[in-house]
GROMACS .gro file of C-alpha atoms in nm:
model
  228
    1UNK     CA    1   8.733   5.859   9.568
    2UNK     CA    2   8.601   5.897   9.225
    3UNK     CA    3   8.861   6.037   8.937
    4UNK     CA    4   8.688   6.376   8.840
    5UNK     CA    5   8.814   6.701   8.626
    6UNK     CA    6   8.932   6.845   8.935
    7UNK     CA    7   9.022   7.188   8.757
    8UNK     CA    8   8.662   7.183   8.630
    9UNK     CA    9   8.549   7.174   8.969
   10UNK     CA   10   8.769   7.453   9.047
   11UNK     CA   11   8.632   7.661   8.805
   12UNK     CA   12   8.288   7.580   8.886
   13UNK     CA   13   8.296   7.627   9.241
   14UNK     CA   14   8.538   7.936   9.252
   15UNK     CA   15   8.544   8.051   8.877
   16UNK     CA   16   8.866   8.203   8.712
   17UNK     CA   17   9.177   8.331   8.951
   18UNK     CA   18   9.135   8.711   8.990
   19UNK     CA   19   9.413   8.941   8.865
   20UNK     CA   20   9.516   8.700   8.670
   21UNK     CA   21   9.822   8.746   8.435
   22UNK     CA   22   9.899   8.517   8.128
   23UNK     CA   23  10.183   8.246   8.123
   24UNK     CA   24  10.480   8.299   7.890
   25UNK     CA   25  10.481   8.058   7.608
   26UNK     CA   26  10.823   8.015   7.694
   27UNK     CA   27  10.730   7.932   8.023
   28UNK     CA   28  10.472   7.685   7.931
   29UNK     CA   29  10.665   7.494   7.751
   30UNK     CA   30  10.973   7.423   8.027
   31UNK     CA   31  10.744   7.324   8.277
   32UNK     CA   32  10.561   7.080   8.026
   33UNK     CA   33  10.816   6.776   8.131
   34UNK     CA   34  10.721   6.922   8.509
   35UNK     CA   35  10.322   6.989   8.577
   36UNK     CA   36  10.042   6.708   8.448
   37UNK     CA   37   9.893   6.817   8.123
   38UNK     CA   38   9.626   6.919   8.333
   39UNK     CA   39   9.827   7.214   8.526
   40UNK     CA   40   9.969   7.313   8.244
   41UNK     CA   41   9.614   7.351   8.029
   42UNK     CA   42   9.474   7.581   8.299
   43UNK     CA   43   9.796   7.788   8.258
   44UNK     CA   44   9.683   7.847   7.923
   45UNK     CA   45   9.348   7.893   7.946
   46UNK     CA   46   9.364   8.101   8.295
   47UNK     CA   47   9.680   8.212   8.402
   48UNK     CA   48   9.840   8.305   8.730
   49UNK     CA   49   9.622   8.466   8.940
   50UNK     CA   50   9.441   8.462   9.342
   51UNK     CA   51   9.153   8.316   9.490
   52UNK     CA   52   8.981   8.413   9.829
   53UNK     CA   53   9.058   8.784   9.820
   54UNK     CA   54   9.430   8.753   9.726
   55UNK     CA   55   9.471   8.457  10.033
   56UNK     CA   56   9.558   8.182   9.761
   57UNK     CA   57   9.823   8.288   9.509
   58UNK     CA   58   9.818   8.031   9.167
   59UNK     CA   59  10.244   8.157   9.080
   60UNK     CA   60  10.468   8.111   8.843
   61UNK     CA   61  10.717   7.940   8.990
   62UNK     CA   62  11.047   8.055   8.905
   63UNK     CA   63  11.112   8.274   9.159
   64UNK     CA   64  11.123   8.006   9.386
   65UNK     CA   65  11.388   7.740   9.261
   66UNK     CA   66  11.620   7.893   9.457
   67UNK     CA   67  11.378   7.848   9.767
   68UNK     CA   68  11.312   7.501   9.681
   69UNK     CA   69  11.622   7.409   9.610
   70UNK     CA   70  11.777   7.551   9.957
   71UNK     CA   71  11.530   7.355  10.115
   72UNK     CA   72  11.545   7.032   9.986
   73UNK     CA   73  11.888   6.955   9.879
   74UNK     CA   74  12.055   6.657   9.971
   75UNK     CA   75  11.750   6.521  10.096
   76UNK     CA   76  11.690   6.134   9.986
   77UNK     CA   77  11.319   6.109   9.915
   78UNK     CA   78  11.268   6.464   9.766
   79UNK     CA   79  11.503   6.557   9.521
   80UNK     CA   80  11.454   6.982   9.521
   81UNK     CA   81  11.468   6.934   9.097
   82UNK     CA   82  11.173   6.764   9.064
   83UNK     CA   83  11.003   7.019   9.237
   84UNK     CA   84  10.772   7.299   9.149
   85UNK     CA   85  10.573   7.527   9.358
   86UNK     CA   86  10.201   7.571   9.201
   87UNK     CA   87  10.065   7.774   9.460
   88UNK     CA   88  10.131   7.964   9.819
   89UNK     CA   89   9.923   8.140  10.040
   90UNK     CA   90   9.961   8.481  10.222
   91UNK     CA   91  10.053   8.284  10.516
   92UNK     CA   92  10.323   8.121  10.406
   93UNK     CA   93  10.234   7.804  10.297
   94UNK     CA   94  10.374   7.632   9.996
   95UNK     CA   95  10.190   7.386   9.762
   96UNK     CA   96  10.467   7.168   9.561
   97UNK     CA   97  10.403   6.909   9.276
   98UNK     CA   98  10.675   6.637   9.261
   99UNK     CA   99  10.702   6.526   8.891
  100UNK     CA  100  10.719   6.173   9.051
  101UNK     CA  101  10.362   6.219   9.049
  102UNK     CA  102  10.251   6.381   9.425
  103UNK     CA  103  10.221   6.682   9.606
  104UNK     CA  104  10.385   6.819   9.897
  105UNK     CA  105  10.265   7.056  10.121
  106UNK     CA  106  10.490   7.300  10.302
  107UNK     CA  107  10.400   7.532  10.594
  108UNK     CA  108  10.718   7.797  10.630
  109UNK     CA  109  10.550   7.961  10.929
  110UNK     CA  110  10.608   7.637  11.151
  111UNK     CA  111  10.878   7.433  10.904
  112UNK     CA  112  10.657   7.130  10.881
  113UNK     CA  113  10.657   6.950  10.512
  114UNK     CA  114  10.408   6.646  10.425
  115UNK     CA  115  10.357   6.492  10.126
  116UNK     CA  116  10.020   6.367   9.929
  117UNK     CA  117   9.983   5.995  10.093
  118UNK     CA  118   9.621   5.914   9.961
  119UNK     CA  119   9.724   5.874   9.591
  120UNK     CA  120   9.596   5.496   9.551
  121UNK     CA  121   9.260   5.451   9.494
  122UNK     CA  122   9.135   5.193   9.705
  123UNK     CA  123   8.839   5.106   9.460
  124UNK     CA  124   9.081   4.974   9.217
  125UNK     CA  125   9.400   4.966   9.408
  126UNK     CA  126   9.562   5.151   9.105
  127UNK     CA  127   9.714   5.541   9.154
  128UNK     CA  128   9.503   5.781   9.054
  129UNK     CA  129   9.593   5.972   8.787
  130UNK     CA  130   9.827   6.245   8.735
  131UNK     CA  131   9.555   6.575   8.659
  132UNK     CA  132   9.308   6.414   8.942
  133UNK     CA  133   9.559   6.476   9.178
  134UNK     CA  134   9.715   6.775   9.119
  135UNK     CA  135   9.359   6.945   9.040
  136UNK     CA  136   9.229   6.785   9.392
  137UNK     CA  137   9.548   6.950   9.519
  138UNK     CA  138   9.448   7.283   9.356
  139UNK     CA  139   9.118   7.276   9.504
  140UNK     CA  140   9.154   7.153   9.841
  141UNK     CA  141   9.384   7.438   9.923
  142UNK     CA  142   9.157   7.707   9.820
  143UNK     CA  143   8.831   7.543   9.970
  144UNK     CA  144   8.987   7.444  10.290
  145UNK     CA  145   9.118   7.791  10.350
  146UNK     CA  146   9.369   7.686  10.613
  147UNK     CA  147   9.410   8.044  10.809
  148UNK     CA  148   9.175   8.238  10.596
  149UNK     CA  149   9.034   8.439  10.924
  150UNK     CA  150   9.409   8.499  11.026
  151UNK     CA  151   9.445   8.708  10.673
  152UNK     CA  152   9.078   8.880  10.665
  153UNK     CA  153   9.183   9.015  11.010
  154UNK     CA  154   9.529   9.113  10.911
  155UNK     CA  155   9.424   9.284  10.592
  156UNK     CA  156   9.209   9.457  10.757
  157UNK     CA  157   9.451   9.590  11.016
  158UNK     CA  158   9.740   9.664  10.768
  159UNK     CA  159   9.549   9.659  10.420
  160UNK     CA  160   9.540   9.455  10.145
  161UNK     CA  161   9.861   9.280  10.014
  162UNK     CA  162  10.086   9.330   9.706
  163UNK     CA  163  10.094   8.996   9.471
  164UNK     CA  164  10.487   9.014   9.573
  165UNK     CA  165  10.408   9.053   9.992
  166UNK     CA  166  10.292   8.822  10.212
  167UNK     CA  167  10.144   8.816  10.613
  168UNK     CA  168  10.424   8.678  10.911
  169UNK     CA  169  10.441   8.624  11.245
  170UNK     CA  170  10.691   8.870  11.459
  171UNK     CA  171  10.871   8.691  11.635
  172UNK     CA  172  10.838   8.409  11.384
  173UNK     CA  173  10.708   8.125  11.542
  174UNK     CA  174  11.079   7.956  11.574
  175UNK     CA  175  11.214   8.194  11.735
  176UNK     CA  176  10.963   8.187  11.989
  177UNK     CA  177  10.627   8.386  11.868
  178UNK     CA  178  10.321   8.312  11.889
  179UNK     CA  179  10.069   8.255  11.644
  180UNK     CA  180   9.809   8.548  11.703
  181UNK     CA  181   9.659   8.724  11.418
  182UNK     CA  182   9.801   9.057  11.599
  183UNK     CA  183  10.154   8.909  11.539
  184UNK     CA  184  10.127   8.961  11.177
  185UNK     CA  185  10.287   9.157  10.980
  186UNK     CA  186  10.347   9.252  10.625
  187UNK     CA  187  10.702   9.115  10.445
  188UNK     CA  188  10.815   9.102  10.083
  189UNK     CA  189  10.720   8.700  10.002
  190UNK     CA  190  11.038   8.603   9.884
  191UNK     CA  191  11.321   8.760  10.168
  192UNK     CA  192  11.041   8.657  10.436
  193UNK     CA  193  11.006   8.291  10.297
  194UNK     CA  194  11.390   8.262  10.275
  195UNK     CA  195  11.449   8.401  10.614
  196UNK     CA  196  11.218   8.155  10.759
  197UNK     CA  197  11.388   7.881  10.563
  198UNK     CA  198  11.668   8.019  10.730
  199UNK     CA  199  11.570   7.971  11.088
  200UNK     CA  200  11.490   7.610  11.114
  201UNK     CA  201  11.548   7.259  10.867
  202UNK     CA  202  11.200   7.202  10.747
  203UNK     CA  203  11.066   6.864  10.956
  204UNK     CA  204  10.872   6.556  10.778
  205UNK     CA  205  10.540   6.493  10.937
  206UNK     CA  206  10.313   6.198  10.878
  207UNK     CA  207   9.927   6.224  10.922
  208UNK     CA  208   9.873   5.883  11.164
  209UNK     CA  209   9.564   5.679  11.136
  210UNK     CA  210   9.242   5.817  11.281
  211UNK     CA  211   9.189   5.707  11.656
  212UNK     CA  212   8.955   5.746  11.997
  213UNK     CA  213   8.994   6.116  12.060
  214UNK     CA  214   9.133   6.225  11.693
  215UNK     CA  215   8.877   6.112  11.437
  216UNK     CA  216   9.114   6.301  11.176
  217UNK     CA  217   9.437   6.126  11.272
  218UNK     CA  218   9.733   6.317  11.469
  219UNK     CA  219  10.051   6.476  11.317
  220UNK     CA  220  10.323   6.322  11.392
  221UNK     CA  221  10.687   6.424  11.319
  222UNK     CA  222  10.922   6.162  11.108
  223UNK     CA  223  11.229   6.334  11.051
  224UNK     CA  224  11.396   6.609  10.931
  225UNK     CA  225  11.455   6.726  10.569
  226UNK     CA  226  11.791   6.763  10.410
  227UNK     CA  227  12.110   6.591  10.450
  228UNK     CA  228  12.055   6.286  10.675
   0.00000   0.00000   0.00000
């Protein structure tokens, strides 16, 4: 994969974050030993702000240390304070940057974590760098849109949501619901993310190789995170 300005890209192909709000310079500067100068540039330049109609949420992350932290403490491959959540959707899904230099991806509705395996370029069988794959991060999530028909449906049912709210399943998917658009509802993000954190130990999955019947690879669980 060629090395591109991957924050270019999402500019050019989505243009600035809607409703966007500017970044303490306070807040710049403690994440600067944290985020790829990259991250940390568009936070300048942009802000915080959403993408697809409020669906992908650019954040400060702050409010959710705590979260992190609950989640990943004790565990012996992610340590929770070298962790910092760059963007979520209205879904509940989590995108993390490790300052070890990947991302992790977390979905809260079905407590399934992976983390950013491709980061090697095979071309030259040196990592790619730093803003390439943070950026690629960035941009994936908003082109690929993960459940983006889930949320036009449920904003359309129970209206648009607050920068603070985000869509759930009821029952959450845990505790045994299932995962129809009509099972949404609205939460507040943060007591809805924590109570899902709650429920269930988040699990490890690994994307296997691509195979006869899954041209994309299967998931496959590896373990669970936390306290082994």
């Amino acid at each position: 994969m060629e090395e591109i300005d991957a924050f270019a890209r999402v500019i050019g192909d989505f243009g600035p974050p809607e409703n966007a709000k500017s970044v303490p310079p306070d807040v710049i500067e403690l994440y600067k030993d944290y985020l790829p100068p990259s991250m940390i540039r568009f936070w300048e330049t942009y802000g915080w702000g959403n993408y697809k109609s409020g669906y992908c949420r650019i954040c400060d992350p702050r409010p959710f240390q705590p979260l992190v932290k609950s989640m990943f403490t004790n565990d012996p491959d992610f340590d929770h304070q070298d962790l910092t959540v760059i963007m979520f959707t209205a879904l509940c899904e989590m995108d993390i940057w490790s300052r070890k230099g990947y991302g992790i991806y977390v979905n809260l509705a079905n407590s399934r974590v992976n983390s950013q395996s491709k980061i090697v370029n095979p071309s030259t069988g040196k990592k790619y760098n730093k803003d390439f794959l943070i950026g690629s991060k960035i941009h994936g999530r908003i082109s690929n849109g993960g459940m983006q028909d889930y949320y036009s449906e449920a904003v359309e049912r129970l209206g648009k949501l607050k920068l603070d709210e985000v869509f759930g399943f009821v029952p959450a998917l845990q505790l045994g619901g299932d995962p129809f658009p009509e099972n949404l509802q609205r939460f507040k993000a943060m007591e809805y993310l924590d109570f899902l954190a709650q429920i269930e130990p988040l699990t490890l999955i690994e994307i296997t190789d691509p195979e006869p019947g899954a041209p994309l690879g299967r998931m496959k669980d590896v373990r669970r995170i936390g306290s082994q």
